[in-house]
Coordinates of C-alpha atoms in Angstrom, one line a residue:
Chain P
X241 CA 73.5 -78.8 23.2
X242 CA 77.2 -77.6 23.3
X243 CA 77.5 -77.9 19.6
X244 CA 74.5 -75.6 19.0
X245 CA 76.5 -73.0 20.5
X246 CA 79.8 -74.2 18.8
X247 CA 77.9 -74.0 15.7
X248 CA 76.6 -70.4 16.2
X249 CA 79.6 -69.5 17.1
X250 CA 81.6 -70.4 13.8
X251 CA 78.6 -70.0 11.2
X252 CA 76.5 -67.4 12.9
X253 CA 77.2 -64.8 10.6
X254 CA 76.1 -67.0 7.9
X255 CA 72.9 -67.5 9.2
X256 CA 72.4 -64.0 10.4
X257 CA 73.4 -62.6 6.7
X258 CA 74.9 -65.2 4.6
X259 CA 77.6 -64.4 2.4
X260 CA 77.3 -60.7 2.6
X261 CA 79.5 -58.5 2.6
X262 CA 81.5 -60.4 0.2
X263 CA 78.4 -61.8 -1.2
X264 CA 75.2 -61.6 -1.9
X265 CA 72.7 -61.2 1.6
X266 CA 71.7 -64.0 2.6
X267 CA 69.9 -66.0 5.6
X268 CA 67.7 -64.2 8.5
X269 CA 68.3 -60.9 6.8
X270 CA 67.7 -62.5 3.3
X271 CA 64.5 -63.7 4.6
X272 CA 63.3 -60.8 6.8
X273 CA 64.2 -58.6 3.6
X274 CA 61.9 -60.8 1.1
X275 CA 59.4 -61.2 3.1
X276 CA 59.1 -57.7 4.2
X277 CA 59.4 -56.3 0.7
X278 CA 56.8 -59.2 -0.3
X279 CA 54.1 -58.2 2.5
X280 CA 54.9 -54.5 1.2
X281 CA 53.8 -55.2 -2.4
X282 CA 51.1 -58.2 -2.0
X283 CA 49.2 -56.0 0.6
X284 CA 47.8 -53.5 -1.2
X285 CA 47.8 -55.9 -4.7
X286 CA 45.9 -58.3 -2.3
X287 CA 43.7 -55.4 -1.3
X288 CA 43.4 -54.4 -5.1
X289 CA 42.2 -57.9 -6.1
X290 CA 39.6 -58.2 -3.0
X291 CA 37.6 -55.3 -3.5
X292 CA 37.7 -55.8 -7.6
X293 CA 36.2 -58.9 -6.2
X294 CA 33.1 -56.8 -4.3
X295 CA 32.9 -54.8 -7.2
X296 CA 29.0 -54.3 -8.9
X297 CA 31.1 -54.3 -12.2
X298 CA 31.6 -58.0 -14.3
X299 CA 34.5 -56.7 -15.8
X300 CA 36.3 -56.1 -12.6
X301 CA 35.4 -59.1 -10.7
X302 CA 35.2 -61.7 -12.8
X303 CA 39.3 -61.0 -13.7
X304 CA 39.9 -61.2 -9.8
X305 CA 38.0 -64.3 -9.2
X306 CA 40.0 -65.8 -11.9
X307 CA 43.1 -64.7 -10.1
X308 CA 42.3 -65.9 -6.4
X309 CA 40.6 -69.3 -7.8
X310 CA 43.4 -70.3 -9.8
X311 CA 46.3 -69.3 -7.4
X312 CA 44.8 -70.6 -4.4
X313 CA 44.2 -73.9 -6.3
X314 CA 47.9 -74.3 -7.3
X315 CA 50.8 -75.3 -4.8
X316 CA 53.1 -72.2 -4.1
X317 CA 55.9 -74.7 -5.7
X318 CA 54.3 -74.3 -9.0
X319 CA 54.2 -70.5 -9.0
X320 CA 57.7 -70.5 -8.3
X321 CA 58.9 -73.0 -11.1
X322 CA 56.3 -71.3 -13.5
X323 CA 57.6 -67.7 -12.4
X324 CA 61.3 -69.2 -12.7
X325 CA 61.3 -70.8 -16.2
X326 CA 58.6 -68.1 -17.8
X327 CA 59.7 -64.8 -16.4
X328 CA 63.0 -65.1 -18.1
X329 CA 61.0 -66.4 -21.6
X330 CA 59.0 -63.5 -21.6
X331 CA 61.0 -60.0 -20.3
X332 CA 64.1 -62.0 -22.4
X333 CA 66.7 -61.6 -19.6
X334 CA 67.4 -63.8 -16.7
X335 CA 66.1 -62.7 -13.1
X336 CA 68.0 -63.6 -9.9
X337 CA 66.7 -66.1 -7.8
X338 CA 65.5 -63.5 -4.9
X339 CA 63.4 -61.2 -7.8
X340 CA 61.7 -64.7 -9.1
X341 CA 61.0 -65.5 -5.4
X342 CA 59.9 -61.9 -4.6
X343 CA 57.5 -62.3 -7.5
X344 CA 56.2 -65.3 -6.6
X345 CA 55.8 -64.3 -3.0
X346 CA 53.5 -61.0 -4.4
X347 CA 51.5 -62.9 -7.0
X348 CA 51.0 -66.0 -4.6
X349 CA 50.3 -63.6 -1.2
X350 CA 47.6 -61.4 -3.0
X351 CA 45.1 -64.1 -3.7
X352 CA 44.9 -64.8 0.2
X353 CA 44.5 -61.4 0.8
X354 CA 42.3 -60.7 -1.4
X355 CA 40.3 -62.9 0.5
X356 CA 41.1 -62.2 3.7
X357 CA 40.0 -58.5 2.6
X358 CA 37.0 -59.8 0.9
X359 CA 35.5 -61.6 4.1
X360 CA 36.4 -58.8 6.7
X361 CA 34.5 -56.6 4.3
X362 CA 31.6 -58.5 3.7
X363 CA 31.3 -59.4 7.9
X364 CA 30.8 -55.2 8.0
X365 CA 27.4 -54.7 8.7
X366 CA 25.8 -53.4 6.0
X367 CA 24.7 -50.0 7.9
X368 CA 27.9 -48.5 7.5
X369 CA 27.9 -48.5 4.1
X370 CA 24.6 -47.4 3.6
X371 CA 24.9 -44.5 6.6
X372 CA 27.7 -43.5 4.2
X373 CA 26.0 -43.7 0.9
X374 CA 22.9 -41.6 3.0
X375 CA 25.3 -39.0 4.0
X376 CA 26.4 -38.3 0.2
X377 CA 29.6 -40.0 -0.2
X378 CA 31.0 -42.1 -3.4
X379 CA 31.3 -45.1 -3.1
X380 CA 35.2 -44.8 -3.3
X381 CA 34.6 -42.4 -0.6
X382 CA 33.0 -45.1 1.3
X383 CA 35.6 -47.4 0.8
X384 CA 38.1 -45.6 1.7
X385 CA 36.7 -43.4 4.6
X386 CA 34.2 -45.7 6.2
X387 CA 34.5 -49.4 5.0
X388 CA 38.3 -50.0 4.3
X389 CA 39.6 -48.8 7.6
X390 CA 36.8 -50.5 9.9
X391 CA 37.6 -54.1 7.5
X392 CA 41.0 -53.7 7.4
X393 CA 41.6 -53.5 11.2
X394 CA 38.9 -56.2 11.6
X395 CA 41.1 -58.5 9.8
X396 CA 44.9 -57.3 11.1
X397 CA 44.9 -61.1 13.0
X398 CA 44.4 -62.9 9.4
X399 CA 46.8 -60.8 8.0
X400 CA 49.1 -61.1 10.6
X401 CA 48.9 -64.8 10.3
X402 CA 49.1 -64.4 6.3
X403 CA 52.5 -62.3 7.0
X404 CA 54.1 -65.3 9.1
X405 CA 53.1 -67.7 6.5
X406 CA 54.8 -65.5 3.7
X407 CA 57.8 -65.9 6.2
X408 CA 57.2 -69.6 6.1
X409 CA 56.6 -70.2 2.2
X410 CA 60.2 -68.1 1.7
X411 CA 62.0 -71.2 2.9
X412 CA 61.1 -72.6 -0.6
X413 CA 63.5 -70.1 -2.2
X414 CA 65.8 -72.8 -1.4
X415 CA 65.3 -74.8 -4.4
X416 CA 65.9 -71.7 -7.1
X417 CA 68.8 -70.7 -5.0
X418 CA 67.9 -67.9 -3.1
X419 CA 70.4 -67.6 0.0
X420 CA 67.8 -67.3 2.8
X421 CA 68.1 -68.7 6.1
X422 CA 66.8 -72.4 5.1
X423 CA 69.7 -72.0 1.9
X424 CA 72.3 -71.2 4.7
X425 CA 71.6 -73.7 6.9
X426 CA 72.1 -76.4 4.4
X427 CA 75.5 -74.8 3.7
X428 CA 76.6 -74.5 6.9
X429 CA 75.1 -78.4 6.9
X430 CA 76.8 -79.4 4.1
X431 CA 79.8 -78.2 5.6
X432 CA 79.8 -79.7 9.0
X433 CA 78.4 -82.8 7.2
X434 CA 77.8 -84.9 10.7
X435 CA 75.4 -82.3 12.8
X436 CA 72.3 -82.2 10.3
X437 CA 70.1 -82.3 13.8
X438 CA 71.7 -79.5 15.2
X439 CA 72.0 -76.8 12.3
X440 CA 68.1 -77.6 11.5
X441 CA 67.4 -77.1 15.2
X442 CA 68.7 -73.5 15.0
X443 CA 66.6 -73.0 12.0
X444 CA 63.6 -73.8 13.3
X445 CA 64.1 -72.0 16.2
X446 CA 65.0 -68.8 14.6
X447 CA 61.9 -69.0 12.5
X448 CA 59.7 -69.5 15.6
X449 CA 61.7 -66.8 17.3
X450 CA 60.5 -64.5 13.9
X451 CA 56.9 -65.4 13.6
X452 CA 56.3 -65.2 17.6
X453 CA 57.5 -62.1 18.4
X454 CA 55.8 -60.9 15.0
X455 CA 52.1 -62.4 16.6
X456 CA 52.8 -60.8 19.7
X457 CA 53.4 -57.5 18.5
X458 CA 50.3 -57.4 16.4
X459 CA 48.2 -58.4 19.1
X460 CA 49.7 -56.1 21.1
X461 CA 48.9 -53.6 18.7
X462 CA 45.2 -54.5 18.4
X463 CA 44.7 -54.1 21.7
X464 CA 45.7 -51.0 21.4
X465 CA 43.8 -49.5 18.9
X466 CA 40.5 -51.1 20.8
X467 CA 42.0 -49.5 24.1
X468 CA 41.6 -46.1 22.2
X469 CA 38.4 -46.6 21.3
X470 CA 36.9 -47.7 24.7
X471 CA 38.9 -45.0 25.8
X472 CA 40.7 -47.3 28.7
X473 CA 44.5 -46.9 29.6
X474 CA 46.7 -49.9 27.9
X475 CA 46.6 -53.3 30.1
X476 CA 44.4 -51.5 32.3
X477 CA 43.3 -54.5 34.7
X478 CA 39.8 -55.1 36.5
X479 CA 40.3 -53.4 40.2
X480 CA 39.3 -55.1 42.8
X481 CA 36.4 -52.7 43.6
X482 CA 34.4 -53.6 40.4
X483 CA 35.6 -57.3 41.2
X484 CA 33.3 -57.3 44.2
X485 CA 30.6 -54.3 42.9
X486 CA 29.8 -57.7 40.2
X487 CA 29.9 -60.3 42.6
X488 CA 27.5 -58.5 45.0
X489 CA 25.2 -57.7 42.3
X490 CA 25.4 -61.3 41.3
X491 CA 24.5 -62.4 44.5
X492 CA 21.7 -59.7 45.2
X493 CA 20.2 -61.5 42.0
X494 CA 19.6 -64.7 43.2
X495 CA 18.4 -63.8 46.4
X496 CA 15.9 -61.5 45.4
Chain Y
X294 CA 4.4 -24.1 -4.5
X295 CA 6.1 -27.6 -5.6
X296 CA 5.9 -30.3 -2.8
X297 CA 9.0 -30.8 -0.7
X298 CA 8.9 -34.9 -1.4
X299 CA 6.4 -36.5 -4.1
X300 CA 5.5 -40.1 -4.5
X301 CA 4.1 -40.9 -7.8
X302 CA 2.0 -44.3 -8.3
X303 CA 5.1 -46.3 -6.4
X304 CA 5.5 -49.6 -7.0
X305 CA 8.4 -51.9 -5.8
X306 CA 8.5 -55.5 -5.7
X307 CA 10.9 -57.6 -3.3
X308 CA 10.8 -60.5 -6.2
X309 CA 7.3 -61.6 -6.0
X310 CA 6.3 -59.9 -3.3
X311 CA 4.6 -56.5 -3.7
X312 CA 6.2 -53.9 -1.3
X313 CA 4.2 -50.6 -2.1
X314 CA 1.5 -50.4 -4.7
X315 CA 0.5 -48.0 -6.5
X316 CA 1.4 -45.1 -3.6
X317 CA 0.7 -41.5 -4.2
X318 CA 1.4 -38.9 -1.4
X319 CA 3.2 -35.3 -0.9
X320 CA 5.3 -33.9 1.7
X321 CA 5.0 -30.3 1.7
X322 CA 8.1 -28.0 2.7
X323 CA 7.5 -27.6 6.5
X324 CA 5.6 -30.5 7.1
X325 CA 6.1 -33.2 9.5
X326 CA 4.6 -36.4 8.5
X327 CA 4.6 -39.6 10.7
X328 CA 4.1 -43.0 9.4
X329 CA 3.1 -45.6 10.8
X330 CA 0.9 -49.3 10.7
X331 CA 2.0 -52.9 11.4
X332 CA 5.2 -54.6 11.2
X333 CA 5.6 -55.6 7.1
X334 CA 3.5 -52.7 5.9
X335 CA 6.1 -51.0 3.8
X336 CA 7.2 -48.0 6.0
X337 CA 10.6 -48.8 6.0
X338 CA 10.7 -49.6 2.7
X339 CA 8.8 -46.2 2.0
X340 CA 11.3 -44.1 3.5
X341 CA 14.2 -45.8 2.2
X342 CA 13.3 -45.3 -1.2
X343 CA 13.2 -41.7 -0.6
X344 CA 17.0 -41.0 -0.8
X345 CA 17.3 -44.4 -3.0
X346 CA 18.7 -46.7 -0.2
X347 CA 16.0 -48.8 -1.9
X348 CA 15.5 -48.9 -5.9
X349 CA 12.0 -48.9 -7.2
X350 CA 10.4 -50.3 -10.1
X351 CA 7.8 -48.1 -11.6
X352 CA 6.5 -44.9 -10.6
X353 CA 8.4 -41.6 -9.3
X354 CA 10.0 -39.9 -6.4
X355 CA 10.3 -36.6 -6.8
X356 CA 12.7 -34.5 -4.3
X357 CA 12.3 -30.8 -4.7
X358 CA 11.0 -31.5 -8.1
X359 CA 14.0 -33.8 -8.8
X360 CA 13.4 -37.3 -9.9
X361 CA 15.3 -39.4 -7.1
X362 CA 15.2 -42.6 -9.1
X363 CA 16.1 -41.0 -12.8
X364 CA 19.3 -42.8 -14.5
X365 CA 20.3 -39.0 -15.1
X366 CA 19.9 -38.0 -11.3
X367 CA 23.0 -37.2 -9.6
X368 CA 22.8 -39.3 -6.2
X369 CA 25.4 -38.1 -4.1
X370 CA 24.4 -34.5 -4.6
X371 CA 21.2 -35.1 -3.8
X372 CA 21.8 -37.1 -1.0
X373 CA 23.8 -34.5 0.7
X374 CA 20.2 -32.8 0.9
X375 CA 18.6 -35.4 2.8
X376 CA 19.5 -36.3 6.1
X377 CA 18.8 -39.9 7.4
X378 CA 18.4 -41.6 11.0
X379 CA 18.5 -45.1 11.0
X380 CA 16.9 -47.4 13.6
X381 CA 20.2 -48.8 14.6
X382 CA 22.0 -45.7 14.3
X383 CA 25.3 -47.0 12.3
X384 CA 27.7 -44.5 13.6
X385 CA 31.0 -45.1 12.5
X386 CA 33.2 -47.0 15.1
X387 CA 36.2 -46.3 14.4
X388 CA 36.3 -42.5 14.6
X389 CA 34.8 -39.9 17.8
X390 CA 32.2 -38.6 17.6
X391 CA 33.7 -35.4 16.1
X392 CA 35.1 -37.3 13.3
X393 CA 31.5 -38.8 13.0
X394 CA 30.0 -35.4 12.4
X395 CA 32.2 -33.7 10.3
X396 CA 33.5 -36.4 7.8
X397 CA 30.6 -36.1 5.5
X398 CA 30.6 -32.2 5.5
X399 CA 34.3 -32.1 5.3
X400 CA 34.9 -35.0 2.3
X401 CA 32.1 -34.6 0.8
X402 CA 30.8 -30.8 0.5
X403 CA 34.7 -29.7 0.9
X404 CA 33.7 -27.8 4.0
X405 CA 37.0 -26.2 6.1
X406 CA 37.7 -28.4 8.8
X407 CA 37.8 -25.5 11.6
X408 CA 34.3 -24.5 10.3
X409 CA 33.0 -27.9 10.4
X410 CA 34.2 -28.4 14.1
X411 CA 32.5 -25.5 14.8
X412 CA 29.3 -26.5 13.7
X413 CA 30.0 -30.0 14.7
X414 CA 30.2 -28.5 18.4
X415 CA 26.9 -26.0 17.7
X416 CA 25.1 -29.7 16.4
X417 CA 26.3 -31.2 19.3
X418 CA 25.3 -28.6 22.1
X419 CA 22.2 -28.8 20.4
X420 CA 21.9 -32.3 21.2
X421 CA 23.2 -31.8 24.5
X422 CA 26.0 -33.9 23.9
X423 CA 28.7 -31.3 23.7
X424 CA 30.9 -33.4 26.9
X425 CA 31.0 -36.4 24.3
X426 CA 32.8 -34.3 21.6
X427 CA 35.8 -36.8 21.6
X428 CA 34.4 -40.0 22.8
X429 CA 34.0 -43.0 20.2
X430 CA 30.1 -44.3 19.6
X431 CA 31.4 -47.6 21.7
X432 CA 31.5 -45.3 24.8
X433 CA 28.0 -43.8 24.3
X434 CA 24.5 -45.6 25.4
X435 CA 22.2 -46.3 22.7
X436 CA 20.0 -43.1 23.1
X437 CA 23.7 -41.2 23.1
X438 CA 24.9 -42.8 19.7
X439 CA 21.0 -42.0 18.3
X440 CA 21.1 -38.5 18.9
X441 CA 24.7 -37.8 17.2
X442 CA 23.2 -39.9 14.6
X443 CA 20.8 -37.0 14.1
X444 CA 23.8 -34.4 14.6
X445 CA 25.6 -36.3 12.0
X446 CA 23.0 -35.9 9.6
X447 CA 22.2 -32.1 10.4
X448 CA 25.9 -31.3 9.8
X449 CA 25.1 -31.2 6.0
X450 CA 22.3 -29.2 6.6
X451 CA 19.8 -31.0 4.8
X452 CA 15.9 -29.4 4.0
X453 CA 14.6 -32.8 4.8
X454 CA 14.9 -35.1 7.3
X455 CA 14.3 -39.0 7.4
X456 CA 13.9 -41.2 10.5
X457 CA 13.7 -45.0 9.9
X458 CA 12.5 -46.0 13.7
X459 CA 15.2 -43.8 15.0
X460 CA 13.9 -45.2 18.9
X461 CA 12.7 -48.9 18.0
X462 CA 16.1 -50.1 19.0
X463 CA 16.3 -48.1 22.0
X464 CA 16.4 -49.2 26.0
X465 CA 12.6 -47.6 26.9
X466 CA 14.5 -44.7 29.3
X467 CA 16.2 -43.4 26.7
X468 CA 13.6 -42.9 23.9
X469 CA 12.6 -39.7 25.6
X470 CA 15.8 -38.1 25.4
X471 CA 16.0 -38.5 21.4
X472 CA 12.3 -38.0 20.7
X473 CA 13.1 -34.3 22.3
X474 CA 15.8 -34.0 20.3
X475 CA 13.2 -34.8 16.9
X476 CA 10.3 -32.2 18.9
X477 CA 12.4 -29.7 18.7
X478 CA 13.6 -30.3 15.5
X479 CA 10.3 -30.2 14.3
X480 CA 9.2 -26.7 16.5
X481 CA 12.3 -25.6 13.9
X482 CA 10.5 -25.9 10.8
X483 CA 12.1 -28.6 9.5
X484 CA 10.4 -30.8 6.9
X485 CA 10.2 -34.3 8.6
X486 CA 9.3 -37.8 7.7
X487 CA 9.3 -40.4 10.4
X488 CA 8.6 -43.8 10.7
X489 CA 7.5 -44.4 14.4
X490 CA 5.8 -46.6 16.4
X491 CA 5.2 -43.8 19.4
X492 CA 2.1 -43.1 19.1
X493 CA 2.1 -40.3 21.2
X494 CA 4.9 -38.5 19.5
X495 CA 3.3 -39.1 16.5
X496 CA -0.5 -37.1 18.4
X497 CA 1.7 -34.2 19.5
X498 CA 4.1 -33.7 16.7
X499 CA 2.9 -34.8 13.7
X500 CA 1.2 -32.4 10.9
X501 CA 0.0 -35.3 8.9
X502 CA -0.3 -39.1 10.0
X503 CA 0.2 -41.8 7.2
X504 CA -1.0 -45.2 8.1
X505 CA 0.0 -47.8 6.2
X506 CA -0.9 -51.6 5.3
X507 CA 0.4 -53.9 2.8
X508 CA 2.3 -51.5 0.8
X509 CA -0.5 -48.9 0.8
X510 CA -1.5 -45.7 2.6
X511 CA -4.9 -46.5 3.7
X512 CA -5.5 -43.1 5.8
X513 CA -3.6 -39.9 5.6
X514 CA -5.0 -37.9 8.4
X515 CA -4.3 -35.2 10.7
X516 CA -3.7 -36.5 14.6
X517 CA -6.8 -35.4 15.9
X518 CA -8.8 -37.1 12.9
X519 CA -6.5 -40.1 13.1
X520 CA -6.9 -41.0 16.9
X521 CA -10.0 -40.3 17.6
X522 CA -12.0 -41.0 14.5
X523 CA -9.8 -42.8 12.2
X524 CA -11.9 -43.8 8.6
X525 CA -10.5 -46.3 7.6
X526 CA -11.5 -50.3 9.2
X527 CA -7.9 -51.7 9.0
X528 CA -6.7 -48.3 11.1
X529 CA -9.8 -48.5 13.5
X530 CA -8.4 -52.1 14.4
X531 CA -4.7 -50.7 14.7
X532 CA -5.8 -48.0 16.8
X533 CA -7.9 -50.4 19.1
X534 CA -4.9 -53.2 19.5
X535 CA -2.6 -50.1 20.2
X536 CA -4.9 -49.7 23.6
X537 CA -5.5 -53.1 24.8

């Protein structure tokens, strides 16, 4: 347990930021920053690809089935080797290791949420988009007024969820050599050779630590929103006085 | 003077099964016509097909001598111009009942938002629901949400109105309160189709009763004719189930 804190101690900069200043960033912030940017530019991609997916035109969805079938058939290992050897092949330059994983992360992240986006859309009942249609609007109008903010919300836990596991799939920037916090920690391994179970300890825990407080705060979010619309102060609790006004009525029930 | 809504020799098939056959019936401008007839005779479908919620497959619908279902027709435009109730009034959730009222005006006639709150409010004192302004349709009972349904649809000030069961899904005490709502409505002049199973509504409001079976209009009759002498067999045996 000592040696945890030992560790921290003389390598926690390197795990909080990696070689940065002096080098590139790297390890929590590395990760936080590619996963961040990669939720930033997958989400509306994702969003994109799942309504091309609804869409009464061929030529639209066929494209974005393509796209979610094939990605979500392949491991996320593939994308990054195939992003890594054929990104440089075709722009004719080589990419750093964090672009090819940023990439990867978009291209990967949009097929699931394109379907996340597809499924919370298609679970709308279908009387909000024809109350819509009824009262004149487009159907872009639809989407976007009526359809894409009900679905959207609907689905914040499976995107939520999505977002942790883009947090989680970033570890495998480790093998193209992107310094995030899983590339660190095998340094800082590496270097203190004898304490593998300690250093991967930290790592683990600081992930947990990341996609935890990241759950909480979207569920404290949701609730919210559906605080606003019942129109009830947040964490309001059941008083006392409704307690028993239930119970009574309960018990009126079965003796009448 | 041209007919308010015209159905021309309407047919519409749900795959093999024949929907409405062959129907042929006007709505003049002022007129308040009630359908009605068993579960499955096509009144929903009938009235759906009037702002194209439902395609058809042969025949016409003409809407102030517009073809509804032409491939030249411009929808949206002309769907400003009918308003629609539906039996489970669809409100949208996620904004108040405000919101709900004006979106549609605002978006889509590019009405100025103080000038569509205003009439939002007049729509909604008119519906008595002016204390609701800023509540969301979750906080609302059923009868509540149905009548700023009808507000929501006489924001874009629409010549016609449609109601597809607008009480059917309704808790019975509060079926009264929206019914008003369509009486007076209809002591306004305004051109009205409903779908309905209240009978009695249908006896003290209607100008013209439709009854319907298996995708036809078998009777179009004024109340009095209608109730108390319907032609018809199939509407005598409706009629006579309705009281036992």
């Amino acid at each position: 347990m000592f040696d945890v804190f030992t560790i921290l101690q003389d390598h926690g900069m390197l795990f909080l930021m990696g070689q940065y200043p002096n080098g590139p960033l790297g390890g929590v912030l590395c990760t936080l920053v590619i996963s961040l940017l990669a939720v930033v530019l997958s989400f509306p991609l994702g969003v994109l690809v799942g309504l091309a997916r609804l869409s009464p035109w061929r030529w639209l969805s066929w494209p974005a089935a393509c796209w979610v079938y094939t990605l979500r058939g392949i491991p996320l290992m593939m994308v990054v080797f195939w992003t890594y050897f054929c990104v440089p092949m075709l722009i004719g330059q080589n990419i750093s290791g964090f672009s090819t994983m940023l990439c990867t992360l978009v291209i990967y992240e949009s097929a699931y949420i394109a379907e996340i986006v597809r499924g919370s859309v298609q679970a709308l009942p279908s009387g909000q988009y024809e109350a819509s249609r009824a009262l004149g609007m487009s159907y872009l109008k639809t989407l976007r007024l009526v359809i894409l903010p009900q679905a959207l919300f609907n689905a914040l836990p499976s995107l939520v969820s999505q977002l942790v596991s883009i947090i989680k799939d970033s570890t495998l920037g480790y093998v193209i050599n992107v310094p995030e916090l899983t590339y660190a920690a095998n340094q800082v391994s590496n270097q203190l050779l004898t304490k593998p179970f300690q250093v991967f300890a930290i790592v683990a825990l600081s992930y947990y630590l990341i996609c935890f407080s990241l759950t909480w705060l979207a569920n404290r979010l949701e609730q919210g929103i559906v605080n606003k619309r019942l129109n009830r102060p947040a964490l309001q609790e059941e008083t006392p006085d409704d307690a028993a006004l239930f119970s009574g009525r309960n018990l009126n029930k079965e003796t009448s | 003077m041209i007919p308010m809504i015209l159905f021309n020799q309407v047919n519409k098939w749900y795959g093999e099964y024949q929907a409405l056959t062959s129907l042929s019936a006007e709505v003049k401008a002022g007129e308040v016509v009630v359908v009605c007839g068993p579960s499955g005779s096509g009144k929903s479908t009938l009235i759906r097909t009037v702002n194209r919620l439902e395609p058809i497959e042969q025949g016409q619908i003409l809407f102030d001598g517009m073809d509804i279902h032409g491939s030249s027709t411009r929808l949206n435009q002309l769907r400003t111009r009918i308003g629609f109730v539906f039996q489970n009034f669809n409100l949208f959730p996620h904004v108040s009942v405000l919101d709900n009222i004006m979106m549609s005006p605002v978006k889509v006639l590019g009405v100025k938002r103080a000038e569509a709150r205003k009439h939002a409010g007049e729509l909604l004192e008119r519906v008595g629901l002016s204390h609701k302004a800023n509540a969301y349709p979750a906080q609302l009972s059923g009868g509540q949400q149905q009548r700023v349904a009808i507000a929501r649809a006489l924001a874009m000030k629409p010549p016609v109105m449609l109601f597809d069961e607008p009480t059917s899904a309704l808790d019975p005490e509060m079926v009264g309160e929206v019914l008003s709502v369509m009486r007076s409505l209809a002591q306004d002049g305004m051109t009205m189709m409903c779908v309905t199973h209240e009978m009695h509504f249908a006896r003290d409001v209607a100008d013209t009763i439709w009854f319907m079976d298996q995708g036809q209009i078998l009777e179009k009759a004024t109340p009095e004719q209608f109730f108390l002498a319907p032609k018809h067999p199939r509407a005598q045996r409706f009629l006579s189930d309705l009281r036992n």
